[in-house]
Amino acid sequence: MDLSGQRESGNVEDARGGGKKGMAIGGGIVALLVTLVAGYFGIDPRIAQQLAGGLQKGGGKVQDGKGIDDGYKTFSAKVLGSTEDVWEKQFREQGYGVYKKPGMKLFSEGVDSEGCGFAPSAVGPFYCPASEKVFLDPTFFVELEQKLGGSKAEFSQAYVIAHEVGHHVQHRLGYSQRLKEFEARARPNERENQGIRLELQADYLAGVWAHHAADKLQISEVDVREAIKTAKSIGDNRIQEKSRGWSSPEKFNHGTDEQRSRTFLRGFKTGDASKRALEYFFNPDTPPLKL
Ligand SMILES: [Zn+2]
């Protein structure tokens, strides 16, 4: 991937090392995010709670990151800029109306999501529909780099941002509301599986973005393979296996690694943002776990 020709979005706010807001963690005001806004990682709420508890004990430690110039802001602003370019055009072409761009806030330690509660970094990147913002602690990127190795991680990082922007796109198109209807209709034992519709659709939308950005950003086969490896290594089953030693299909929220990579690839190959393509994830005949 080559971002050198890409403009930066003007909608990125860098609040890293801001200090004051982090104190709320020490104050014990920790609102856990619901599945709808939980971001890329499908972290078990109990684990998030433990992590939040750990932060409380630590007294709300906030690193002073003032003057951080690690390239992550530029990187994030360019990727966000690319998603803006792609989705503005797609919204116009598909007759979805004007694309209202999401905001993005970079933070460290924890953040007030401006409508979805206070979130510790441990929840991973996420989107809050109330503020229409993507929240991101770039230390998550550092973890990806360590896992995948340097430049290879670049596209995987972009893919994570595109996934969160996918949540914004589906919010604008009314799919978040549709999920509520599905949950209301579902049998109690299948209710919590329904969130997978939004998660896989967000992976699909990330693929659609990559399809349309491929020429400009020179997204290569290798990039795509790396992103798939990322999806595979952080699919819900892996996360759960790691945290609890076993995985339970009923608890999956984001999809298995196989489902995620297959769905991303489908979006990447077709680039199809039509209503028909997006409806697939909300077809009552599409079983929540067999997409
Ligand atoms: Zn997600």
PDB file of C-alpha atoms and ligand atoms in Angstrom:
ATOM      1  CA  MET A   1       0.000   0.000   0.000  1.00  0.00           C
ATOM      2  CA  ASP A   2       1.220   3.478  -0.835  1.00  0.00           C
ATOM      3  CA  LEU A   3      -0.447   6.434   0.873  1.00  0.00           C
ATOM      4  CA  SER A   4       1.823   9.132  -0.554  1.00  0.00           C
ATOM      5  CA  GLY A   5      -0.763  10.421  -3.041  1.00  0.00           C
ATOM      6  CA  GLN A   6      -3.643  10.364  -0.576  1.00  0.00           C
ATOM      7  CA  ARG A   7      -5.034  13.552   0.996  1.00  0.00           C
ATOM      8  CA  GLU A   8      -5.523  13.683   4.754  1.00  0.00           C
ATOM      9  CA  SER A   9      -8.996  13.940   6.228  1.00  0.00           C
ATOM     10  CA  GLY A  10      -9.599  17.081   8.256  1.00  0.00           C
ATOM     11  CA  ASN A  11     -11.832  15.176  10.669  1.00  0.00           C
ATOM     12  CA  VAL A  12      -9.195  13.647  12.933  1.00  0.00           C
ATOM     13  CA  GLU A  13      -8.755  14.915  16.452  1.00  0.00           C
ATOM     14  CA  ASP A  14      -5.659  13.876  18.386  1.00  0.00           C
ATOM     15  CA  ALA A  15      -6.500  13.721  22.073  1.00  0.00           C
ATOM     16  CA  ARG A  16      -3.647  11.481  23.131  1.00  0.00           C
ATOM     17  CA  GLY A  17      -2.114  12.225  26.463  1.00  0.00           C
ATOM     18  CA  GLY A  18      -4.812  14.823  27.128  1.00  0.00           C
ATOM     19  CA  GLY A  19      -4.606  13.954  30.806  1.00  0.00           C
ATOM     20  CA  LYS A  20      -7.698  15.337  32.464  1.00  0.00           C
ATOM     21  CA  LYS A  21     -10.307  13.097  30.913  1.00  0.00           C
ATOM     22  CA  GLY A  22      -8.389  10.020  31.888  1.00  0.00           C
ATOM     23  CA  MET A  23      -8.994  10.879  35.500  1.00  0.00           C
ATOM     24  CA  ALA A  24     -12.549   9.707  35.100  1.00  0.00           C
ATOM     25  CA  ILE A  25     -11.170   6.156  35.119  1.00  0.00           C
ATOM     26  CA  GLY A  26      -9.829   6.704  38.597  1.00  0.00           C
ATOM     27  CA  GLY A  27     -13.158   8.167  39.565  1.00  0.00           C
ATOM     28  CA  GLY A  28     -14.738   4.855  38.771  1.00  0.00           C
ATOM     29  CA  ILE A  29     -17.025   6.082  36.041  1.00  0.00           C
ATOM     30  CA  VAL A  30     -16.704   3.221  33.636  1.00  0.00           C
ATOM     31  CA  ALA A  31     -19.590   2.576  31.337  1.00  0.00           C
ATOM     32  CA  LEU A  32     -19.151  -0.564  29.307  1.00  0.00           C
ATOM     33  CA  LEU A  33     -19.961  -0.431  25.659  1.00  0.00           C
ATOM     34  CA  VAL A  34     -22.739  -2.503  24.217  1.00  0.00           C
ATOM     35  CA  THR A  35     -22.186  -4.930  21.350  1.00  0.00           C
ATOM     36  CA  LEU A  36     -23.359  -2.339  18.855  1.00  0.00           C
ATOM     37  CA  VAL A  37     -20.481  -0.013  19.552  1.00  0.00           C
ATOM     38  CA  ALA A  38     -17.870  -2.513  20.631  1.00  0.00           C
ATOM     39  CA  GLY A  39     -15.324  -2.195  17.933  1.00  0.00           C
ATOM     40  CA  TYR A  40     -13.094  -4.471  16.069  1.00  0.00           C
ATOM     41  CA  PHE A  41     -12.361  -6.855  18.883  1.00  0.00           C
ATOM     42  CA  GLY A  42     -15.277  -8.766  20.286  1.00  0.00           C
ATOM     43  CA  ILE A  43     -13.940  -8.570  23.778  1.00  0.00           C
ATOM     44  CA  ASP A  44     -15.901 -10.441  26.379  1.00  0.00           C
ATOM     45  CA  PRO A  45     -17.564  -7.820  28.599  1.00  0.00           C
ATOM     46  CA  ARG A  46     -16.285  -9.632  31.665  1.00  0.00           C
ATOM     47  CA  ILE A  47     -12.713  -9.221  30.456  1.00  0.00           C
ATOM     48  CA  ALA A  48     -13.295  -5.556  29.662  1.00  0.00           C
ATOM     49  CA  GLN A  49     -14.645  -5.171  33.161  1.00  0.00           C
ATOM     50  CA  GLN A  50     -11.561  -6.765  34.652  1.00  0.00           C
ATOM     51  CA  LEU A  51      -9.373  -4.486  32.602  1.00  0.00           C
ATOM     52  CA  ALA A  52     -11.405  -1.471  33.606  1.00  0.00           C
ATOM     53  CA  GLY A  53     -11.101  -2.605  37.209  1.00  0.00           C
ATOM     54  CA  GLY A  54      -7.356  -2.804  36.774  1.00  0.00           C
ATOM     55  CA  LEU A  55      -7.273   0.748  35.519  1.00  0.00           C
ATOM     56  CA  GLN A  56      -9.288   1.903  38.501  1.00  0.00           C
ATOM     57  CA  LYS A  57      -6.819   0.364  40.869  1.00  0.00           C
ATOM     58  CA  GLY A  58      -4.047   2.074  38.984  1.00  0.00           C
ATOM     59  CA  GLY A  59      -5.659   5.393  39.766  1.00  0.00           C
ATOM     60  CA  GLY A  60      -6.242   6.416  36.158  1.00  0.00           C
ATOM     61  CA  LYS A  61      -2.686   6.458  34.941  1.00  0.00           C
ATOM     62  CA  VAL A  62      -2.434   8.698  31.915  1.00  0.00           C
ATOM     63  CA  GLN A  63       0.705   8.940  29.873  1.00  0.00           C
ATOM     64  CA  ASP A  64       1.750  12.370  28.849  1.00  0.00           C
ATOM     65  CA  GLY A  65       1.805  12.040  25.111  1.00  0.00           C
ATOM     66  CA  LYS A  66       1.869  15.731  24.285  1.00  0.00           C
ATOM     67  CA  GLY A  67       3.637  16.437  21.063  1.00  0.00           C
ATOM     68  CA  ILE A  68       3.431  12.833  19.897  1.00  0.00           C
ATOM     69  CA  ASP A  69       4.647  12.650  16.347  1.00  0.00           C
ATOM     70  CA  ASP A  70       4.727   8.972  15.615  1.00  0.00           C
ATOM     71  CA  GLY A  71       3.091   9.200  12.205  1.00  0.00           C
ATOM     72  CA  TYR A  72      -0.123   7.547  13.362  1.00  0.00           C
ATOM     73  CA  LYS A  73      -2.155  10.721  13.079  1.00  0.00           C
ATOM     74  CA  THR A  74      -1.070  11.304   9.483  1.00  0.00           C
ATOM     75  CA  PHE A  75      -1.591   7.634   8.686  1.00  0.00           C
ATOM     76  CA  SER A  76      -5.077   7.563  10.232  1.00  0.00           C
ATOM     77  CA  ALA A  77      -6.032  10.858   8.559  1.00  0.00           C
ATOM     78  CA  LYS A  78      -4.979   9.527   5.160  1.00  0.00           C
ATOM     79  CA  VAL A  79      -6.863   6.263   5.538  1.00  0.00           C
ATOM     80  CA  LEU A  80      -9.920   8.127   6.807  1.00  0.00           C
ATOM     81  CA  GLY A  81      -9.546  10.530   3.856  1.00  0.00           C
ATOM     82  CA  SER A  82      -9.536   7.587   1.479  1.00  0.00           C
ATOM     83  CA  THR A  83     -12.697   6.130   3.031  1.00  0.00           C
ATOM     84  CA  GLU A  84     -14.335   9.566   2.687  1.00  0.00           C
ATOM     85  CA  ASP A  85     -13.448   9.708  -1.009  1.00  0.00           C
ATOM     86  CA  VAL A  86     -14.737   6.196  -1.644  1.00  0.00           C
ATOM     87  CA  TRP A  87     -17.954   6.444   0.363  1.00  0.00           C
ATOM     88  CA  GLU A  88     -18.855   9.914  -0.932  1.00  0.00           C
ATOM     89  CA  LYS A  89     -18.731   8.519  -4.441  1.00  0.00           C
ATOM     90  CA  GLN A  90     -20.530   5.292  -3.554  1.00  0.00           C
ATOM     91  CA  PHE A  91     -23.336   7.120  -1.737  1.00  0.00           C
ATOM     92  CA  ARG A  92     -23.806   9.338  -4.790  1.00  0.00           C
ATOM     93  CA  GLU A  93     -23.725   6.484  -7.270  1.00  0.00           C
ATOM     94  CA  GLN A  94     -26.027   4.223  -5.273  1.00  0.00           C
ATOM     95  CA  GLY A  95     -28.526   7.012  -4.611  1.00  0.00           C
ATOM     96  CA  TYR A  96     -27.990   6.899  -0.838  1.00  0.00           C
ATOM     97  CA  GLY A  97     -27.869  10.709  -0.579  1.00  0.00           C
ATOM     98  CA  VAL A  98     -25.042  12.838   0.751  1.00  0.00           C
ATOM     99  CA  TYR A  99     -22.414  10.957   2.765  1.00  0.00           C
ATOM    100  CA  LYS A 100     -22.055  12.539   6.182  1.00  0.00           C
ATOM    101  CA  LYS A 101     -18.427  11.977   7.121  1.00  0.00           C
ATOM    102  CA  PRO A 102     -17.617  10.444  10.503  1.00  0.00           C
ATOM    103  CA  GLY A 103     -15.198  12.020  12.943  1.00  0.00           C
ATOM    104  CA  MET A 104     -12.173  10.261  14.381  1.00  0.00           C
ATOM    105  CA  LYS A 105     -10.592  10.707  17.757  1.00  0.00           C
ATOM    106  CA  LEU A 106      -7.195   9.312  18.691  1.00  0.00           C
ATOM    107  CA  PHE A 107      -6.820   8.717  22.401  1.00  0.00           C
ATOM    108  CA  SER A 108      -4.633   6.992  24.945  1.00  0.00           C
ATOM    109  CA  GLU A 109      -5.642   4.943  27.995  1.00  0.00           C
ATOM    110  CA  GLY A 110      -9.343   5.762  27.926  1.00  0.00           C
ATOM    111  CA  VAL A 111     -11.849   8.074  26.307  1.00  0.00           C
ATOM    112  CA  ASP A 112     -15.283   9.618  26.726  1.00  0.00           C
ATOM    113  CA  SER A 113     -17.039   8.470  23.569  1.00  0.00           C
ATOM    114  CA  GLU A 114     -19.472  11.383  23.671  1.00  0.00           C
ATOM    115  CA  GLY A 115     -22.605   9.313  23.811  1.00  0.00           C
ATOM    116  CA  CYS A 116     -21.599   5.667  24.252  1.00  0.00           C
ATOM    117  CA  GLY A 117     -19.995   5.890  27.671  1.00  0.00           C
ATOM    118  CA  PHE A 118     -16.426   5.905  28.853  1.00  0.00           C
ATOM    119  CA  ALA A 119     -14.192   3.333  27.185  1.00  0.00           C
ATOM    120  CA  PRO A 120     -10.821   1.996  28.282  1.00  0.00           C
ATOM    121  CA  SER A 121      -8.263   1.311  25.515  1.00  0.00           C
ATOM    122  CA  ALA A 122      -8.747  -2.378  26.177  1.00  0.00           C
ATOM    123  CA  VAL A 123     -11.986  -2.438  24.186  1.00  0.00           C
ATOM    124  CA  GLY A 124      -9.956  -1.790  21.013  1.00  0.00           C
ATOM    125  CA  PRO A 125     -10.919   0.554  18.183  1.00  0.00           C
ATOM    126  CA  PHE A 126     -14.658   1.242  18.090  1.00  0.00           C
ATOM    127  CA  TYR A 127     -17.380   3.375  16.535  1.00  0.00           C
ATOM    128  CA  CYS A 128     -19.947   5.329  18.543  1.00  0.00           C
ATOM    129  CA  PRO A 129     -23.162   6.013  16.579  1.00  0.00           C
ATOM    130  CA  ALA A 130     -24.283   8.742  19.009  1.00  0.00           C
ATOM    131  CA  SER A 131     -21.234  10.905  18.272  1.00  0.00           C
ATOM    132  CA  GLU A 132     -20.669   9.428  14.785  1.00  0.00           C
ATOM    133  CA  LYS A 133     -16.997   9.067  15.599  1.00  0.00           C
ATOM    134  CA  VAL A 134     -14.397   6.359  15.318  1.00  0.00           C
ATOM    135  CA  PHE A 135     -12.268   6.063  18.467  1.00  0.00           C
ATOM    136  CA  LEU A 136      -8.790   4.699  18.227  1.00  0.00           C
ATOM    137  CA  ASP A 137      -5.849   4.230  20.560  1.00  0.00           C
ATOM    138  CA  PRO A 138      -2.886   3.809  18.184  1.00  0.00           C
ATOM    139  CA  THR A 139      -1.085   1.519  20.621  1.00  0.00           C
ATOM    140  CA  PHE A 140      -3.406  -1.056  19.053  1.00  0.00           C
ATOM    141  CA  PHE A 141      -1.456  -0.483  15.831  1.00  0.00           C
ATOM    142  CA  VAL A 142       1.806  -1.125  17.628  1.00  0.00           C
ATOM    143  CA  GLU A 143       0.442  -4.496  18.711  1.00  0.00           C
ATOM    144  CA  LEU A 144      -0.492  -5.318  15.118  1.00  0.00           C
ATOM    145  CA  GLU A 145       2.995  -4.343  13.947  1.00  0.00           C
ATOM    146  CA  GLN A 146       4.595  -6.580  16.531  1.00  0.00           C
ATOM    147  CA  LYS A 147       2.348  -9.395  15.456  1.00  0.00           C
ATOM    148  CA  LEU A 148       2.738  -8.986  11.701  1.00  0.00           C
ATOM    149  CA  GLY A 149       6.021  -7.144  11.359  1.00  0.00           C
ATOM    150  CA  GLY A 150       6.580  -3.561  10.191  1.00  0.00           C
ATOM    151  CA  SER A 151       5.323  -2.459   6.819  1.00  0.00           C
ATOM    152  CA  LYS A 152       3.260  -5.580   6.356  1.00  0.00           C
ATOM    153  CA  ALA A 153       0.970  -4.321   9.084  1.00  0.00           C
ATOM    154  CA  GLU A 154       0.129  -1.105   7.265  1.00  0.00           C
ATOM    155  CA  PHE A 155      -2.782  -2.400   5.267  1.00  0.00           C
ATOM    156  CA  SER A 156      -4.072  -4.406   8.220  1.00  0.00           C
ATOM    157  CA  GLN A 157      -4.206  -1.183  10.193  1.00  0.00           C
ATOM    158  CA  ALA A 158      -6.059   0.531   7.357  1.00  0.00           C
ATOM    159  CA  TYR A 159      -8.468  -2.382   7.249  1.00  0.00           C
ATOM    160  CA  VAL A 160      -9.277  -1.934  10.943  1.00  0.00           C
ATOM    161  CA  ILE A 161     -10.100   1.743  10.323  1.00  0.00           C
ATOM    162  CA  ALA A 162     -12.178   0.801   7.269  1.00  0.00           C
ATOM    163  CA  HIS A 163     -14.094  -1.729   9.399  1.00  0.00           C
ATOM    164  CA  GLU A 164     -15.000   0.982  11.915  1.00  0.00           C
ATOM    165  CA  VAL A 165     -15.969   3.343   9.090  1.00  0.00           C
ATOM    166  CA  GLY A 166     -18.102   0.434   7.840  1.00  0.00           C
ATOM    167  CA  HIS A 167     -20.046   0.700  11.108  1.00  0.00           C
ATOM    168  CA  HIS A 168     -20.603   4.372  10.317  1.00  0.00           C
ATOM    169  CA  VAL A 169     -21.815   3.577   6.801  1.00  0.00           C
ATOM    170  CA  GLN A 170     -24.296   1.024   8.127  1.00  0.00           C
ATOM    171  CA  HIS A 171     -25.416   3.478  10.788  1.00  0.00           C
ATOM    172  CA  ARG A 172     -26.111   6.091   8.085  1.00  0.00           C
ATOM    173  CA  LEU A 173     -27.953   3.519   5.985  1.00  0.00           C
ATOM    174  CA  GLY A 174     -30.182   2.380   8.845  1.00  0.00           C
ATOM    175  CA  TYR A 175     -28.750  -1.106   9.385  1.00  0.00           C
ATOM    176  CA  SER A 176     -28.049  -0.510  13.065  1.00  0.00           C
ATOM    177  CA  GLN A 177     -31.782   0.015  13.473  1.00  0.00           C
ATOM    178  CA  ARG A 178     -32.518  -3.101  11.446  1.00  0.00           C
ATOM    179  CA  LEU A 179     -30.431  -5.120  13.869  1.00  0.00           C
ATOM    180  CA  LYS A 180     -32.773  -4.148  16.687  1.00  0.00           C
ATOM    181  CA  GLU A 181     -35.701  -5.548  14.701  1.00  0.00           C
ATOM    182  CA  PHE A 182     -33.826  -8.793  14.191  1.00  0.00           C
ATOM    183  CA  GLU A 183     -32.991  -9.039  17.854  1.00  0.00           C
ATOM    184  CA  ALA A 184     -36.612  -8.456  18.796  1.00  0.00           C
ATOM    185  CA  ARG A 185     -37.771 -11.213  16.460  1.00  0.00           C
ATOM    186  CA  ALA A 186     -35.039 -13.743  17.207  1.00  0.00           C
ATOM    187  CA  ARG A 187     -35.494 -16.638  19.596  1.00  0.00           C
ATOM    188  CA  PRO A 188     -33.897 -15.838  22.963  1.00  0.00           C
ATOM    189  CA  ASN A 189     -31.005 -18.245  22.395  1.00  0.00           C
ATOM    190  CA  GLU A 190     -30.214 -16.640  19.033  1.00  0.00           C
ATOM    191  CA  ARG A 191     -30.643 -13.050  20.082  1.00  0.00           C
ATOM    192  CA  GLU A 192     -27.058 -12.269  20.885  1.00  0.00           C
ATOM    193  CA  ASN A 193     -25.866 -13.882  17.670  1.00  0.00           C
ATOM    194  CA  GLN A 194     -27.663 -11.297  15.580  1.00  0.00           C
ATOM    195  CA  GLY A 195     -24.899  -8.721  16.100  1.00  0.00           C
ATOM    196  CA  ILE A 196     -22.758 -10.782  13.778  1.00  0.00           C
ATOM    197  CA  ARG A 197     -24.841  -9.412  10.896  1.00  0.00           C
ATOM    198  CA  LEU A 198     -23.507  -5.911  11.542  1.00  0.00           C
ATOM    199  CA  GLU A 199     -19.965  -7.142  12.178  1.00  0.00           C
ATOM    200  CA  LEU A 200     -19.686  -9.176   9.014  1.00  0.00           C
ATOM    201  CA  GLN A 201     -21.370  -6.441   7.014  1.00  0.00           C
ATOM    202  CA  ALA A 202     -18.711  -4.032   8.372  1.00  0.00           C
ATOM    203  CA  ASP A 203     -15.985  -6.417   7.171  1.00  0.00           C
ATOM    204  CA  TYR A 204     -17.709  -6.566   3.806  1.00  0.00           C
ATOM    205  CA  LEU A 205     -17.845  -2.749   3.669  1.00  0.00           C
ATOM    206  CA  ALA A 206     -14.132  -2.613   4.512  1.00  0.00           C
ATOM    207  CA  GLY A 207     -13.581  -4.892   1.521  1.00  0.00           C
ATOM    208  CA  VAL A 208     -15.712  -2.632  -0.683  1.00  0.00           C
ATOM    209  CA  TRP A 209     -13.577   0.329   0.379  1.00  0.00           C
ATOM    210  CA  ALA A 210     -10.385  -1.592  -0.441  1.00  0.00           C
ATOM    211  CA  HIS A 211     -11.759  -2.499  -3.883  1.00  0.00           C
ATOM    212  CA  HIS A 212     -12.381   1.144  -4.787  1.00  0.00           C
ATOM    213  CA  ALA A 213      -9.182   2.439  -3.180  1.00  0.00           C
ATOM    214  CA  ALA A 214      -6.966  -0.279  -4.661  1.00  0.00           C
ATOM    215  CA  ASP A 215      -5.692   1.649  -7.684  1.00  0.00           C
ATOM    216  CA  LYS A 216      -4.971   4.915  -5.913  1.00  0.00           C
ATOM    217  CA  LEU A 217      -3.364   3.325  -2.859  1.00  0.00           C
ATOM    218  CA  GLN A 218      -1.718   0.523  -4.793  1.00  0.00           C
ATOM    219  CA  ILE A 219      -3.202  -2.147  -2.601  1.00  0.00           C
ATOM    220  CA  SER A 220      -1.471  -5.381  -3.530  1.00  0.00           C
ATOM    221  CA  GLU A 221      -2.278  -9.055  -3.254  1.00  0.00           C
ATOM    222  CA  VAL A 222       0.234  -9.263  -0.423  1.00  0.00           C
ATOM    223  CA  ASP A 223      -1.580  -6.486   1.450  1.00  0.00           C
ATOM    224  CA  VAL A 224      -4.870  -8.307   1.133  1.00  0.00           C
ATOM    225  CA  ARG A 225      -3.354 -11.577   2.262  1.00  0.00           C
ATOM    226  CA  GLU A 226      -1.892  -9.853   5.315  1.00  0.00           C
ATOM    227  CA  ALA A 227      -5.246  -8.309   6.161  1.00  0.00           C
ATOM    228  CA  ILE A 228      -6.855 -11.710   5.936  1.00  0.00           C
ATOM    229  CA  LYS A 229      -4.189 -13.105   8.202  1.00  0.00           C
ATOM    230  CA  THR A 230      -5.030 -10.317  10.640  1.00  0.00           C
ATOM    231  CA  ALA A 231      -8.710 -11.126  10.428  1.00  0.00           C
ATOM    232  CA  LYS A 232      -7.851 -14.757  11.032  1.00  0.00           C
ATOM    233  CA  SER A 233      -5.604 -14.058  13.967  1.00  0.00           C
ATOM    234  CA  ILE A 234      -8.115 -11.800  15.673  1.00  0.00           C
ATOM    235  CA  GLY A 235     -11.405 -13.483  14.801  1.00  0.00           C
ATOM    236  CA  ASP A 236     -13.632 -14.014  17.785  1.00  0.00           C
ATOM    237  CA  ASN A 237     -12.778 -17.682  18.196  1.00  0.00           C
ATOM    238  CA  ARG A 238      -9.078 -16.897  18.610  1.00  0.00           C
ATOM    239  CA  ILE A 239      -9.776 -14.115  21.086  1.00  0.00           C
ATOM    240  CA  GLN A 240     -12.016 -16.343  23.127  1.00  0.00           C
ATOM    241  CA  GLU A 241      -9.686 -19.277  22.989  1.00  0.00           C
ATOM    242  CA  LYS A 242      -6.899 -17.097  24.252  1.00  0.00           C
ATOM    243  CA  SER A 243      -8.870 -15.541  27.031  1.00  0.00           C
ATOM    244  CA  ARG A 244     -10.729 -18.550  28.293  1.00  0.00           C
ATOM    245  CA  GLY A 245      -9.015 -21.563  26.851  1.00  0.00           C
ATOM    246  CA  TRP A 246     -11.997 -22.616  24.759  1.00  0.00           C
ATOM    247  CA  SER A 247     -14.459 -21.045  22.359  1.00  0.00           C
ATOM    248  CA  SER A 248     -18.197 -21.101  22.504  1.00  0.00           C
ATOM    249  CA  PRO A 249     -20.089 -20.425  19.238  1.00  0.00           C
ATOM    250  CA  GLU A 250     -23.073 -18.853  21.017  1.00  0.00           C
ATOM    251  CA  LYS A 251     -20.889 -16.047  22.278  1.00  0.00           C
ATOM    252  CA  PHE A 252     -19.436 -15.043  18.918  1.00  0.00           C
ATOM    253  CA  ASN A 253     -20.204 -11.474  18.031  1.00  0.00           C
ATOM    254  CA  HIS A 254     -17.802 -10.656  15.221  1.00  0.00           C
ATOM    255  CA  GLY A 255     -17.783 -13.942  13.353  1.00  0.00           C
ATOM    256  CA  THR A 256     -15.220 -16.672  13.120  1.00  0.00           C
ATOM    257  CA  ASP A 257     -11.900 -15.978  11.431  1.00  0.00           C
ATOM    258  CA  GLU A 258     -13.098 -17.907   8.378  1.00  0.00           C
ATOM    259  CA  GLN A 259     -16.316 -15.923   8.094  1.00  0.00           C
ATOM    260  CA  ARG A 260     -14.507 -12.633   8.514  1.00  0.00           C
ATOM    261  CA  SER A 261     -11.856 -13.226   5.903  1.00  0.00           C
ATOM    262  CA  ARG A 262     -14.335 -14.675   3.408  1.00  0.00           C
ATOM    263  CA  THR A 263     -16.659 -11.700   3.857  1.00  0.00           C
ATOM    264  CA  PHE A 264     -13.868  -9.138   3.498  1.00  0.00           C
ATOM    265  CA  LEU A 265     -12.680 -10.854   0.319  1.00  0.00           C
ATOM    266  CA  ARG A 266     -16.164 -10.819  -1.158  1.00  0.00           C
ATOM    267  CA  GLY A 267     -16.372  -7.059  -0.657  1.00  0.00           C
ATOM    268  CA  PHE A 268     -12.880  -6.623  -2.075  1.00  0.00           C
ATOM    269  CA  LYS A 269     -13.593  -8.666  -5.184  1.00  0.00           C
ATOM    270  CA  THR A 270     -17.019  -7.248  -6.030  1.00  0.00           C
ATOM    271  CA  GLY A 271     -16.794  -3.660  -4.692  1.00  0.00           C
ATOM    272  CA  ASP A 272     -20.573  -3.875  -4.717  1.00  0.00           C
ATOM    273  CA  ALA A 273     -22.178  -1.320  -2.377  1.00  0.00           C
ATOM    274  CA  SER A 274     -25.675  -1.720  -3.808  1.00  0.00           C
ATOM    275  CA  LYS A 275     -28.674  -2.183  -1.562  1.00  0.00           C
ATOM    276  CA  ARG A 276     -29.072  -5.722  -2.868  1.00  0.00           C
ATOM    277  CA  ALA A 277     -25.537  -6.659  -1.839  1.00  0.00           C
ATOM    278  CA  LEU A 278     -25.888  -5.104   1.617  1.00  0.00           C
ATOM    279  CA  GLU A 279     -29.289  -6.683   2.228  1.00  0.00           C
ATOM    280  CA  TYR A 280     -27.681 -10.104   2.123  1.00  0.00           C
ATOM    281  CA  PHE A 281     -26.538  -9.681   5.705  1.00  0.00           C
ATOM    282  CA  PHE A 282     -30.064  -8.868   6.802  1.00  0.00           C
ATOM    283  CA  ASN A 283     -31.915 -11.498   4.862  1.00  0.00           C
ATOM    284  CA  PRO A 284     -33.927 -13.499   7.416  1.00  0.00           C
ATOM    285  CA  ASP A 285     -32.957 -16.643   5.501  1.00  0.00           C
ATOM    286  CA  THR A 286     -29.252 -15.961   6.050  1.00  0.00           C
ATOM    287  CA  PRO A 287     -28.600 -17.813   9.278  1.00  0.00           C
ATOM    288  CA  PRO A 288     -26.581 -15.666  11.678  1.00  0.00           C
ATOM    289  CA  LEU A 289     -23.700 -18.106  11.809  1.00  0.00           C
ATOM    290  CA  LYS A 290     -23.674 -19.392   8.244  1.00  0.00           C
ATOM    291  CA  LEU A 291     -22.964 -16.330   6.137  1.00  0.00           C
TER     292      LEU A 291
HETATM  293 ZN    ZN B   1     -17.038  -4.124  14.463  1.00  0.00          ZN
END
